[in-house]
Each structure stands twice: as C-alpha cells, then as structure tokens.
CSV table of C-alpha atoms in Angstrom, one decimal:
chain,number,residue,atom,x,y,z
A,1,MET,CA,63.5,133.3,43.7
A,2,TYR,CA,63.6,130.1,45.8
A,3,LYS,CA,60.8,130.1,48.3
A,4,LEU,CA,61.2,127.9,51.4
A,5,ARG,CA,58.2,125.5,51.7
A,6,TRP,CA,58.3,123.9,55.2
A,7,GLU,CA,55.0,122.1,54.7
A,8,TYR,CA,56.9,119.4,52.9
A,9,ILE,CA,58.7,118.8,56.2
A,10,THR,CA,55.7,119.1,58.5
A,11,ASN,CA,53.6,116.8,56.2
A,12,ASN,CA,56.3,114.2,56.5
A,13,LYS,CA,57.3,114.7,60.0
A,14,GLU,CA,56.9,111.0,60.9
A,15,LEU,CA,59.7,110.3,58.5
A,16,PHE,CA,62.0,112.5,60.5
A,17,ILE,CA,60.8,111.4,63.9
A,18,ASP,CA,61.0,107.7,63.0
A,19,GLY,CA,64.4,108.5,61.4
A,20,LEU,CA,65.7,110.1,64.6
A,21,LEU,CA,64.3,107.2,66.7
A,22,LEU,CA,65.9,104.6,64.5
A,23,GLY,CA,69.2,106.5,64.6
A,24,LEU,CA,69.1,106.7,68.4
A,25,LYS,CA,68.2,103.0,68.6
A,26,MET,CA,71.1,102.0,66.4
A,27,ALA,CA,73.5,104.3,68.2
A,28,ILE,CA,72.4,103.1,71.7
A,29,LEU,CA,72.5,99.4,70.8
A,30,GLY,CA,75.7,99.8,68.9
A,31,LEU,CA,77.3,101.7,71.7
A,32,ILE,CA,76.2,99.3,74.4
A,33,ILE,CA,77.7,96.3,72.5
A,34,GLY,CA,80.7,98.4,71.5
A,35,THR,CA,81.3,99.6,75.1
A,36,VAL,CA,81.2,96.0,76.5
A,37,LEU,CA,83.5,94.8,73.7
A,38,GLY,CA,85.7,97.8,74.1
A,39,LEU,CA,86.1,97.1,77.9
A,40,LEU,CA,86.9,93.5,77.2
A,41,LEU,CA,89.5,94.5,74.6
A,42,ALA,CA,91.0,97.1,76.8
A,43,PHE,CA,91.4,94.8,79.8
A,44,ALA,CA,92.7,92.0,77.5
A,45,ARG,CA,95.2,94.4,76.1
A,46,GLN,CA,96.4,95.5,79.6
A,47,TYR,CA,96.3,92.3,81.5
A,48,GLY,CA,96.1,89.5,78.9
A,49,PRO,CA,98.9,87.2,77.7
A,50,ARG,CA,101.2,88.6,75.1
A,51,PRO,CA,99.7,87.0,72.0
A,52,LEU,CA,96.2,88.2,73.0
A,53,ARG,CA,97.6,91.7,73.4
A,54,TRP,CA,99.0,91.6,69.9
A,55,VAL,CA,95.6,90.5,68.5
A,56,VAL,CA,93.8,93.3,70.3
A,57,THR,CA,96.3,95.9,69.2
A,58,ALA,CA,96.0,94.7,65.6
A,59,TYR,CA,92.2,94.8,65.8
A,60,VAL,CA,92.2,98.4,67.2
A,61,GLU,CA,94.7,99.6,64.6
A,62,LEU,CA,92.9,98.0,61.7
A,63,ILE,CA,89.5,99.3,62.6
A,64,ARG,CA,90.6,102.7,63.5
A,65,ASN,CA,92.3,103.2,60.2
A,66,ILE,CA,89.4,102.2,57.9
A,67,PRO,CA,86.2,104.1,57.4
A,68,LEU,CA,83.0,102.9,59.0
A,69,LEU,CA,81.3,102.9,55.5
A,70,LEU,CA,83.7,100.2,54.5
A,71,ILE,CA,82.8,98.0,57.4
A,72,VAL,CA,79.1,98.6,56.7
A,73,SER,CA,79.5,97.8,53.0
A,74,LEU,CA,81.5,94.6,53.7
A,75,LEU,CA,79.0,93.3,56.2
A,76,TYR,CA,75.9,94.2,54.1
A,77,PHE,CA,77.0,93.5,50.6
A,78,GLY,CA,80.2,91.5,50.9
A,79,LEU,CA,79.3,88.9,53.4
A,80,PRO,CA,76.2,87.6,51.7
A,81,GLN,CA,78.2,87.3,48.5
A,82,VAL,CA,80.8,85.0,50.1
A,83,PHE,CA,78.1,83.1,52.0
A,84,PRO,CA,75.1,83.2,49.8
A,85,ARG,CA,72.1,83.1,52.0
A,86,ARG,CA,69.9,80.6,50.3
A,87,SER,CA,71.8,78.5,47.9
A,88,THR,CA,74.4,77.1,50.3
A,89,GLY,CA,72.1,77.2,53.3
A,90,GLN,CA,74.3,79.7,55.2
A,91,GLU,CA,71.5,80.6,57.5
A,92,TRP,CA,73.8,82.2,60.0
A,93,VAL,CA,74.4,85.2,57.9
A,94,LEU,CA,70.7,85.7,57.7
A,95,LYS,CA,70.3,85.1,61.4
A,96,ILE,CA,73.0,87.4,62.6
A,97,LEU,CA,72.5,90.1,60.0
A,98,PRO,CA,68.9,89.8,58.8
A,99,ASP,CA,68.4,93.4,57.7
A,100,ALA,CA,70.1,96.8,57.2
A,101,GLU,CA,69.3,98.0,60.7
A,102,THR,CA,70.9,95.0,62.5
A,103,THR,CA,73.8,95.0,60.1
A,104,PHE,CA,74.5,98.6,60.9
A,105,ILE,CA,74.3,98.0,64.6
A,106,VAL,CA,76.8,95.2,64.3
A,107,ALA,CA,79.1,97.4,62.2
A,108,LEU,CA,78.9,100.3,64.6
A,109,ALA,CA,79.6,98.0,67.5
A,110,ILE,CA,82.7,96.7,65.8
A,111,TYR,CA,83.8,100.2,64.9
A,112,ALA,CA,83.0,101.7,68.3
A,113,ALA,CA,84.7,98.9,70.2
A,114,ALA,CA,88.1,99.8,68.6
A,115,TYR,CA,87.8,103.5,69.5
A,116,LEU,CA,86.5,102.8,73.0
A,117,ALA,CA,89.2,100.1,73.6
A,118,GLU,CA,91.8,102.8,72.9
A,119,ILE,CA,90.1,105.3,75.4
A,120,PHE,CA,89.6,102.6,78.1
A,121,SER,CA,93.2,101.4,77.6
A,122,ALA,CA,94.6,104.9,78.3
A,123,GLY,CA,92.2,105.1,81.2
A,124,ILE,CA,93.4,101.8,82.7
A,125,VAL,CA,97.0,103.0,82.4
A,126,SER,CA,96.2,106.2,84.2
A,127,VAL,CA,94.7,104.6,87.3
A,128,GLY,CA,97.2,105.2,90.1
A,129,LYS,CA,99.3,102.3,91.1
A,130,ARG,CA,98.7,103.1,94.7
A,131,TYR,CA,95.0,102.2,94.5
A,132,LEU,CA,95.9,98.8,93.0
A,133,GLU,CA,98.5,98.3,95.8
A,134,ALA,CA,96.0,99.1,98.4
A,135,GLY,CA,93.7,96.4,96.9
A,136,ARG,CA,96.5,93.8,96.6
A,137,SER,CA,97.5,94.6,100.1
A,138,LEU,CA,94.0,93.8,101.4
A,139,GLY,CA,94.3,90.4,99.7
A,140,LEU,CA,92.1,91.0,96.6
A,141,SER,CA,92.7,88.8,93.6
A,142,ARG,CA,93.7,90.3,90.3
A,143,THR,CA,90.2,89.9,89.0
A,144,GLN,CA,88.7,91.6,92.0
A,145,THR,CA,91.1,94.4,91.8
A,146,ALA,CA,90.4,94.9,88.1
A,147,VAL,CA,86.6,94.9,88.5
A,148,SER,CA,86.2,96.7,91.8
A,149,ILE,CA,89.0,99.2,91.7
A,150,THR,CA,90.5,99.7,88.2
A,151,LEU,CA,87.2,99.7,86.3
A,152,PRO,CA,85.3,102.4,88.3
A,153,ILE,CA,88.3,104.7,88.6
A,154,MET,CA,89.0,104.3,84.9
A,155,LEU,CA,85.4,105.0,83.9
A,156,ARG,CA,85.4,108.1,86.0
A,157,THR,CA,88.6,109.3,84.4
A,158,VAL,CA,87.5,108.7,80.8
A,159,LEU,CA,84.0,110.0,81.2
A,160,PRO,CA,84.6,113.4,79.5
A,161,SER,CA,86.3,111.9,76.4
A,162,LEU,CA,83.6,109.2,76.4
A,163,GLY,CA,81.0,111.9,75.8
A,164,ASN,CA,82.8,113.1,72.7
A,165,THR,CA,83.1,109.6,71.3
A,166,PHE,CA,79.5,108.9,71.9
A,167,ILE,CA,78.4,112.0,70.1
A,168,GLY,CA,80.7,111.2,67.2
A,169,LEU,CA,79.3,107.7,67.0
A,170,PHE,CA,75.8,109.0,67.0
A,171,LYS,CA,76.5,111.3,64.1
A,172,ASP,CA,78.0,108.3,62.3
A,173,THR,CA,74.6,106.6,62.2
A,174,SER,CA,74.1,108.9,59.1
A,175,ILE,CA,76.3,106.4,57.3
A,176,ALA,CA,73.5,103.9,57.5
A,177,VAL,CA,71.9,105.7,54.6
A,178,ALA,CA,74.3,103.8,52.4
A,179,ILE,CA,72.4,100.6,53.1
A,180,ALA,CA,69.0,102.3,53.2
A,181,ALA,CA,68.3,102.0,56.9
A,182,PRO,CA,65.6,104.6,57.2
A,183,GLU,CA,67.3,106.9,59.8
A,184,LEU,CA,67.4,110.7,59.8
A,185,THR,CA,69.8,111.2,56.8
A,186,TRP,CA,67.7,108.7,54.8
A,187,ALA,CA,64.6,110.7,55.6
A,188,ALA,CA,66.2,113.9,54.5
A,189,ARG,CA,67.4,112.4,51.3
A,190,LYS,CA,64.0,111.0,50.5
A,191,ILE,CA,62.3,114.3,51.0
A,192,SER,CA,64.9,116.2,49.0
A,193,THR,CA,64.8,113.8,46.1
A,194,ASP,CA,61.0,113.2,46.2
A,195,TYR,CA,60.1,116.9,46.3
A,196,PHE,CA,63.4,118.6,45.4
A,197,ARG,CA,63.3,120.4,48.8
A,198,TYR,CA,67.0,120.1,49.5
A,199,ILE,CA,67.4,123.0,51.8
A,200,GLU,CA,64.4,122.4,54.0
A,201,ALA,CA,65.1,118.6,54.2
A,202,TRP,CA,68.8,118.9,55.1
A,203,ALA,CA,68.3,121.9,57.4
A,204,THR,CA,65.7,120.0,59.3
A,205,ALA,CA,68.0,116.9,59.6
A,206,GLY,CA,70.8,119.2,60.7
A,207,VAL,CA,68.9,120.9,63.4
A,208,ILE,CA,67.7,117.5,64.8
A,209,TYR,CA,71.3,116.2,64.8
A,210,LEU,CA,72.5,119.3,66.5
A,211,LEU,CA,69.8,119.3,69.2
A,212,THR,CA,70.3,115.6,69.8
A,213,CYS,CA,74.0,115.9,70.2
A,214,TYR,CA,73.6,118.7,72.6
A,215,ALA,CA,71.1,116.7,74.6
A,216,ILE,CA,73.6,113.8,74.8
A,217,ALA,CA,76.4,116.2,75.9
A,218,ILE,CA,74.1,117.8,78.6
A,219,GLY,CA,73.0,114.4,79.8
A,220,LEU,CA,76.6,113.2,80.2
A,221,ARG,CA,77.5,116.4,82.0
A,222,LEU,CA,74.6,115.9,84.4
A,223,ILE,CA,75.8,112.3,85.1
A,224,GLU,CA,79.3,113.7,85.7
A,225,ARG,CA,78.0,116.3,88.1
A,226,ARG,CA,76.1,113.7,90.1
A,227,ILE,CA,79.3,111.7,90.9
A,228,LYS,CA,80.5,113.2,94.1
A,229,TRP,CA,83.9,111.7,94.2
A,230,THR,CA,87.0,112.7,92.3
A,231,VAL,CA,90.3,110.9,91.7
A,232,ALA,CA,92.8,112.8,93.8
B,1,MET,CA,124.0,76.8,104.0
B,2,SER,CA,125.0,77.7,107.5
B,3,GLN,CA,122.5,80.6,107.9
B,4,ASN,CA,119.6,79.6,110.1
B,5,LEU,CA,116.5,80.4,108.1
B,6,ALA,CA,113.9,78.8,110.4
B,7,PRO,CA,111.3,81.1,111.9
B,8,ASN,CA,111.3,81.9,115.6
B,9,PRO,CA,108.3,79.9,116.9
B,10,ASN,CA,107.5,82.7,119.4
B,11,ALA,CA,107.5,85.5,116.9
B,12,MET,CA,104.6,87.0,114.9
B,13,VAL,CA,107.0,88.1,112.2
B,14,SER,CA,110.3,86.5,111.5
B,15,ILE,CA,112.6,88.0,108.9
B,16,ARG,CA,115.7,85.9,108.1
B,17,ASN,CA,118.7,87.1,106.0
B,18,LEU,CA,116.4,89.0,103.7
B,19,HIS,CA,118.0,90.1,100.4
B,20,LYS,CA,116.4,92.3,97.8
B,21,HIS,CA,117.9,94.0,94.8
B,22,TYR,CA,116.7,96.0,91.9
B,23,GLY,CA,119.0,95.0,89.1
B,24,GLU,CA,122.5,96.0,90.3
B,25,LEU,CA,121.2,98.0,93.2
B,26,GLN,CA,121.3,96.1,96.5
B,27,VAL,CA,118.6,97.4,98.8
B,28,LEU,CA,118.4,94.8,101.5
B,29,LYS,CA,121.6,93.0,102.3
B,30,GLY,CA,120.5,90.4,104.9
B,31,VAL,CA,117.9,91.8,107.3
B,32,ASP,CA,117.2,89.7,110.4
B,33,LEU,CA,114.4,90.7,112.7
B,34,ASP,CA,111.9,89.0,115.0
B,35,ILE,CA,108.7,90.7,116.1
B,36,ALA,CA,106.7,89.3,119.0
B,37,PRO,CA,102.9,89.2,119.0
B,38,GLY,CA,101.5,92.5,120.3
B,39,GLU,CA,104.9,94.2,120.0
B,40,VAL,CA,105.2,97.8,118.6
B,41,VAL,CA,108.4,98.2,116.7
B,42,CYS,CA,109.5,101.5,115.2
B,43,VAL,CA,112.0,101.2,112.3
B,44,ILE,CA,114.2,104.3,111.8
B,45,GLY,CA,117.0,105.1,109.6
B,46,PRO,CA,118.2,107.5,106.8
B,47,SER,CA,116.3,107.5,103.5
B,48,GLY,CA,117.6,104.7,101.2
B,49,SER,CA,118.4,102.5,104.2
B,50,GLY,CA,115.8,99.9,103.0
B,51,LYS,CA,113.2,100.3,105.8
B,52,THR,CA,110.3,100.9,103.5
B,53,THR,CA,111.4,98.1,101.1
B,54,MET,CA,111.6,95.7,104.0
B,55,LEU,CA,108.1,96.7,105.1
B,56,ARG,CA,106.7,96.2,101.6
B,57,CYS,CA,108.4,92.8,101.4
B,58,VAL,CA,106.4,91.7,104.5
B,59,ASN,CA,103.2,92.6,102.7
B,60,PHE,CA,104.7,91.0,99.5
B,61,LEU,CA,104.1,94.2,97.6
B,62,GLU,CA,107.8,93.6,96.7
B,63,ASN,CA,109.3,90.2,96.0
B,64,TYR,CA,112.6,89.2,97.5
B,65,GLN,CA,115.5,87.2,96.1
B,66,ASP,CA,116.9,85.5,99.1
B,67,GLY,CA,116.2,84.9,102.7
B,68,ARG,CA,112.8,84.3,104.3
B,69,ILE,CA,109.9,86.2,105.8
B,70,TYR,CA,107.4,84.4,108.0
B,71,VAL,CA,104.2,85.8,109.3
B,72,ASP,CA,102.8,83.6,112.2
B,73,GLY,CA,105.0,80.8,110.9
B,74,GLN,CA,103.8,81.0,107.3
B,75,LEU,CA,106.4,81.8,104.6
B,76,VAL,CA,105.4,85.0,102.7
B,77,GLY,CA,105.1,84.9,98.9
B,78,TYR,CA,106.9,81.7,98.3
B,79,ARG,CA,107.0,78.0,98.8
B,80,GLU,CA,110.2,76.3,99.8
B,81,GLN,CA,111.3,73.3,97.8
B,82,ASN,CA,114.7,71.7,98.7
B,83,GLY,CA,115.9,75.0,100.1
B,84,GLN,CA,114.9,76.9,97.0
B,85,LEU,CA,112.2,79.6,96.8
B,86,LYS,CA,109.3,79.0,94.4
B,87,PRO,CA,106.7,81.7,93.8
B,88,ALA,CA,103.5,80.8,95.7
B,89,PRO,CA,100.2,80.6,93.8
B,90,GLU,CA,98.2,83.9,93.7
B,91,LYS,CA,95.6,82.7,96.1
B,92,GLU,CA,98.1,81.8,98.7
B,93,VAL,CA,99.8,85.2,98.3
B,94,ALA,CA,96.5,87.0,98.6
B,95,LYS,CA,95.6,85.1,101.7
B,96,ILE,CA,98.8,86.0,103.5
B,97,ARG,CA,98.6,89.6,102.3
B,98,ALA,CA,95.2,89.8,104.0
B,99,GLU,CA,97.0,88.9,107.3
B,100,THR,CA,99.4,91.8,107.0
B,101,ALA,CA,97.6,95.1,106.6
B,102,MET,CA,99.4,98.1,105.3
B,103,VAL,CA,98.9,101.8,105.9
B,104,PHE,CA,100.5,103.8,103.2
B,105,GLN,CA,102.3,107.1,103.1
B,106,GLN,CA,99.8,108.4,100.5
B,107,PHE,CA,96.8,106.9,102.3
B,108,ASN,CA,95.7,105.1,99.1
B,109,LEU,CA,92.0,105.1,100.0
B,110,PHE,CA,89.8,103.9,97.2
B,111,PRO,CA,88.5,107.3,95.8
B,112,HIS,CA,85.2,105.9,94.5
B,113,MET,CA,84.1,104.6,97.9
B,114,THR,CA,82.9,106.4,101.0
B,115,ALA,CA,84.9,106.1,104.2
B,116,LEU,CA,82.5,103.4,105.4
B,117,ARG,CA,82.8,101.4,102.2
B,118,ASN,CA,86.6,101.7,102.2
B,119,VAL,CA,86.5,100.0,105.6
B,120,THR,CA,83.9,97.4,104.8
B,121,PHE,CA,85.3,96.5,101.4
B,122,GLY,CA,88.2,94.2,102.4
B,123,PRO,CA,86.3,92.2,105.0
B,124,MET,CA,83.3,91.7,102.6
B,125,LYS,CA,85.4,90.8,99.5
B,126,VAL,CA,88.2,88.9,101.1
B,127,ARG,CA,86.8,87.6,104.4
B,128,LYS,CA,83.3,87.2,103.1
B,129,VAL,CA,81.8,89.0,106.1
B,130,ASN,CA,78.2,89.9,105.5
B,131,LYS,CA,77.3,93.5,104.9
B,132,ALA,CA,75.5,94.2,108.1
B,133,GLU,CA,78.3,92.8,110.2
B,134,ALA,CA,81.0,94.6,108.2
B,135,GLU,CA,79.2,97.9,108.5
B,136,GLU,CA,78.6,97.6,112.2
B,137,ASN,CA,82.3,96.8,112.7
B,138,ALA,CA,83.3,99.6,110.3
B,139,ARG,CA,81.3,102.2,112.2
B,140,ARG,CA,82.8,101.1,115.4
B,141,LEU,CA,86.3,101.4,113.9
B,142,LEU,CA,85.6,104.8,112.4
B,143,ALA,CA,84.4,105.9,115.8
B,144,ARG,CA,87.6,104.6,117.3
B,145,VAL,CA,89.7,106.8,114.9
B,146,GLY,CA,87.3,109.7,115.7
B,147,LEU,CA,85.5,109.8,112.4
B,148,ALA,CA,82.1,108.4,113.2
B,149,ASP,CA,80.5,111.5,111.5
B,150,LYS,CA,82.5,111.1,108.2
B,151,ALA,CA,81.3,107.6,107.3
B,152,ASP,CA,79.5,108.8,104.2
B,153,ASN,CA,82.2,111.1,103.0
B,154,TYR,CA,84.4,110.3,100.0
B,155,PRO,CA,88.2,110.5,100.4
B,156,SER,CA,88.3,113.7,98.3
B,157,GLN,CA,86.0,115.3,100.9
B,158,LEU,CA,88.4,114.6,103.7
B,159,SER,CA,91.6,116.2,104.9
B,160,GLY,CA,94.8,114.2,104.7
B,161,GLY,CA,94.8,113.4,108.4
B,162,GLN,CA,91.2,112.2,108.2
B,163,GLN,CA,92.0,110.1,105.1
B,164,GLN,CA,94.9,108.5,106.9
B,165,ARG,CA,92.8,107.7,109.9
B,166,VAL,CA,90.2,106.0,107.6
B,167,ALA,CA,93.1,104.1,106.2
B,168,ILE,CA,94.1,102.9,109.7
B,169,ALA,CA,90.4,101.8,110.2
B,170,ARG,CA,90.5,100.0,106.9
B,171,ALA,CA,93.6,98.1,108.0
B,172,LEU,CA,92.1,97.3,111.4
B,173,ALA,CA,88.9,96.0,109.8
B,174,MET,CA,90.9,93.1,108.3
B,175,GLU,CA,91.8,92.0,111.8
B,176,PRO,CA,95.3,91.4,110.6
B,177,LYS,CA,98.1,89.6,112.5
B,178,VAL,CA,100.3,92.6,112.0
B,179,ILE,CA,99.8,96.2,110.7
B,180,LEU,CA,102.6,97.8,108.7
B,181,PHE,CA,102.8,101.6,108.8
B,182,ASP,CA,104.9,103.1,106.0
B,183,GLU,CA,105.9,106.7,106.9
B,184,VAL,CA,102.2,107.4,107.4
B,185,THR,CA,102.6,111.0,108.5
B,186,SER,CA,105.2,112.1,105.9
B,187,ALA,CA,102.7,113.3,103.4
B,188,LEU,CA,100.6,115.2,105.9
B,189,ASP,CA,100.6,118.9,106.6
B,190,PRO,CA,102.3,119.5,110.0
B,191,GLU,CA,99.1,120.4,111.8
B,192,LEU,CA,97.5,117.1,110.8
B,193,VAL,CA,100.4,114.9,112.0
B,194,GLY,CA,99.2,114.9,115.6
B,195,GLU,CA,95.8,113.4,115.1
B,196,VAL,CA,97.2,110.5,113.2
B,197,LEU,CA,99.9,109.8,115.8
B,198,GLN,CA,97.3,110.0,118.5
B,199,VAL,CA,95.3,107.3,116.9
B,200,MET,CA,98.4,105.1,116.5
B,201,THR,CA,99.4,105.8,120.1
B,202,ASP,CA,96.0,104.6,121.3
B,203,LEU,CA,96.3,101.6,119.1
B,204,ALA,CA,99.7,100.7,120.5
B,205,GLN,CA,98.6,101.1,124.1
B,206,SER,CA,95.5,98.9,123.5
B,207,HIS,CA,98.0,96.0,123.0
B,208,GLY,CA,97.0,93.0,121.0
B,209,VAL,CA,97.9,94.7,117.8
B,210,THR,CA,101.3,93.9,116.4
B,211,MET,CA,102.7,97.0,114.7
B,212,ILE,CA,105.8,97.7,112.5
B,213,VAL,CA,106.1,101.4,112.1
B,214,VAL,CA,108.6,102.9,109.7
B,215,THR,CA,108.8,106.5,110.8
B,216,HIS,CA,110.8,109.7,111.1
B,217,GLU,CA,108.8,110.8,114.1
B,218,MET,CA,111.4,110.3,116.9
B,219,GLY,CA,109.1,111.6,119.6
B,220,PHE,CA,106.5,109.0,118.7
B,221,ALA,CA,109.1,106.3,118.5
B,222,ARG,CA,110.5,107.2,121.9
B,223,ASP,CA,107.1,107.4,123.7
B,224,VAL,CA,105.3,104.5,122.0
B,225,ALA,CA,107.7,101.9,120.7
B,226,ASP,CA,108.5,98.7,122.7
B,227,ARG,CA,111.6,98.5,120.6
B,228,ILE,CA,113.4,100.7,118.0
B,229,VAL,CA,115.2,99.2,115.1
B,230,PHE,CA,117.8,101.3,113.3
B,231,MET,CA,118.5,100.3,109.7
B,232,ASP,CA,121.2,101.6,107.5
B,233,GLY,CA,122.7,100.4,104.2
B,234,GLY,CA,120.2,97.5,103.9
B,235,VAL,CA,120.8,95.9,107.2
B,236,VAL,CA,119.7,96.2,110.8
B,237,VAL,CA,122.5,98.1,112.5
B,238,GLU,CA,121.2,98.4,116.1
B,239,GLN,CA,118.1,97.7,118.0
B,240,GLY,CA,116.8,97.9,121.6
B,241,PRO,CA,114.4,99.7,123.9
B,242,PRO,CA,113.9,103.4,122.9
B,243,SER,CA,115.9,104.7,125.9
B,244,GLN,CA,118.9,102.6,125.0
B,245,VAL,CA,118.8,103.2,121.2
B,246,LEU,CA,118.1,107.0,121.4
B,247,GLU,CA,120.1,107.9,124.5
B,248,HIS,CA,123.0,105.5,124.3
B,249,PRO,CA,123.6,104.6,120.7
B,250,GLU,CA,126.5,102.2,120.3
B,251,SER,CA,127.2,102.2,116.6
B,252,GLU,CA,129.0,105.0,114.8
B,253,ARG,CA,126.3,105.1,112.2
B,254,LEU,CA,123.4,105.5,114.6
B,255,GLN,CA,125.3,108.3,116.5
B,256,ALA,CA,125.8,110.1,113.2
B,257,PHE,CA,122.1,109.6,112.3
B,258,LEU,CA,120.9,111.0,115.6
B,259,ARG,CA,123.3,113.9,115.4
B,260,ARG,CA,122.0,114.9,112.0
B,261,LEU,CA,118.4,114.8,113.3
B,262,HIS,CA,119.1,117.1,116.2
B,263,SER,CA,121.2,119.6,114.2
C-alpha cells in the first residue's frame, strides 16, 4: 500500500516557500500593472473619442477570449522567434522580457488589464449621475470630476468583485510553470517527478494555494470594513 | 430679431426668451425673468411647467437652444457670434457654473467625503483656496446650518435633512453670485422639512445672497420670498409679491393651480 512520506516535502520546503513568494511577487506586480492599465482602458472606453473606444473594446474582447497560456507562450516563445535576440540585435525583446519571470508578469498584466477594464467600466457606468452633476455644478473640469468623484466611488462599488478577480489571477500564476518560472506549481511538479511523490507534492501546493487565497479574501474584506462610507 | 435679448444691467440673473426642447417636446417656450442682487425669488407651478429645467439651464446642467441667460452680465454656456449661440469652451462653462451654486432635490453630496470635505472640496479644487482657510470657512458654514458636530460624518451617516443642510453649506462655500434651490425639501421625510426650510429662511433674511428657489412649499414662499414667479406650460405666467400672487391671482391658470393646492 502507498505510504505517505512527507519528509520529501519538509526536506524541500524552500522550494515551496520560494515558489509561493515568486507566485505572490508575479501576481502582485502583474496586478498592479494590470490595475493601472485596466483603469486607463476603462476611462478611455467611457470618456475617450470613439475610435479609441473601439480599440479598447477590441482589446478587451480579444484578451478575454483567449487563454492566458496562449499569451504567455506567444511572449516567451513566439516573440524571440520573430525578433531573434542576438542575430538581428533586437535588444529590446531582451530588455523588456529578459526571463520567464518578467515575461509572465507582463503576460499577466496584459491579461488582467482586460478583465479589470471590464469590471471598472461597469463600475464607472454605475456611478450615479447626480454625483457627477454636483461636481460639474461646482465648476470642476471633466478630468477633476473623473479623478476625484468617479474614480473613488467606482472603486468602492467594484471592490467585492475585484477581490474575486484578484484571487483568480493569483491562481493563474500556476500557468507560469509552462515557461519554467519556479513558482509553486513548478515546485510541486519538480518534487513529484524527482521523487515520484505526486500526492504529497500536489496536496502541499493545493493547501498553500487555498490558504493564500483565503488570506487575500480576508485581507480585502478587512479593507472593505475599514471604509466607513457607503454609496447611498 | 425684434426680441430684446440684452441683459438687464441691474439684474444678477437675466433670462431672455429662453427656449429648451428635448426632441419634439417643448419644455421652455420663451421664459423672461430678471432677478436682482440679493433678491429671493420662489418659482412655483405644476409639475412639467419647466421650472426645474429653467433652474438647471442657469447652472448650465442643461443646454438651451434659443434665448439667453446672463449671470452678472455674463452669458451662460455660450458665446455670441453675429447673433448666433456657439458653445463656450469647457473652462469658461466651468467658471460660470462655479458662480451659480445648486442645491439638489436628492442632496447629491459626495458619498466618499466627510461633511467637512464636501464643503471644502469646491473652494479648494476650483477656487484654489488653501486647506486651512477652506476648513475654517467650512466649519463656520457647518455651524451656520447647525451641523458643527457632524463635520467628520459621511453622508451615509447623516439624515436626509442633515445631508441637505450640508449641501447648502457646500453651495455657500463657493461664495456664488446666486444659489439655485431645486425642490430641496421634496425628497425629505415630512419631519425633516422644517430644519432645512429654517436654514433657508435664515439665509434669505441675512440678505446678500441671491436665491432662486423652485418649491412646492407655499408657506415658505409666502413668508420668505421677495417675489413669487408662477410658471406653467414653459413660460412665466404671473409674478409679483407673495401677497399679490397668492391672494389675488389674476390669471386663470394660477387661480386653478392654487385651488388644486388648497383642495
């Protein structure tokens, strides 16, 4: 009978810890860039000139309908093929995407931006016209109204769905295993193939994913509770 | 064009032959009205008579197709070129909006700002008043509307009447040339109407503030207004001192309106 041998995990715990830390780092950086991009896209879509709105809509639709793995593969394997790094002196590929880790962060940002733009767009639309009128009535410019009134009210409104998206995107860091970025899934796979300890390795990774996702959810809920105002 | 569209040089607000339509629907069909500096004018009339639309045009929350609105001699929302109206640039519109503060039926306080911040926000962003000065002024205004102790509360922590009083303080903080009140007690529970009307009465009696008040509160109009303007069907039908308009209405339509109110 199969006997669980957890020492393979404990002996290699740095692999899992480093994997978790790398996963978190990629998720956090990807999400920060993705959030900024998503905000810009959402505001461009709501307030920009018509051609810009079309471009943004096309971007959101395209990205939301292809898998993240495809974006990762294109950036990591495809791009260097079209722009060979050394022979043609296309240094920029090397500069922007020097390694698997950075490539994945960029891919996650591109991917997250589309999803977040969709959420932010819906949030912007939901901000009551009366708050914008109050701002205009005071003599605020369009930009001042967007930044000081629409943005905070919108963020408050979308905070709950933002949490779900953040958690989903954190779990998506597991896809980085495809380009051998040594995150959590990569660690689990390594242990399982090096020592044939599949159950121990994947169970450990699973528990770590679970706990981390819960921690993110609780963290966001604490933030939500700290905000004393509500949108009437 | 025979219509005289020039502003009255002695008026704070001059409305001339104002026309506004939404597609086929004519809402304003030539409104003429002059409001003197410091005057308190109550606008009454049945719903759909165009009184709120007229008020919103003065703040340029609505555009208008024909006629003119002047605030302190300045054309609102447009520039005039060879007798034609051309939309004014955004900056110019924003500037004149800042001169005409609006108090809304639904209060429209910024939900993410405390009462104090709601009041300081406009002066700081638009008038570039520094924070200390804006806050000092805001606390004084909040005290004036009886809410000194609510400065740090968010709108969702205040009653409707309190929110509307903050909204009045917010309007006052801009030191506008005219304050526009758009049915400001209509969304309030009956027991909260009094506190808001009291603040407005104090304001009216302090003089110096020009007020255009669209209202259904006839008691307030009678006691506080310098002049009552009755609108119906998109035009001003009758106007005069409260005693005359309410006790001795001349037009058929005003008589009918007052009868319906009392029945």
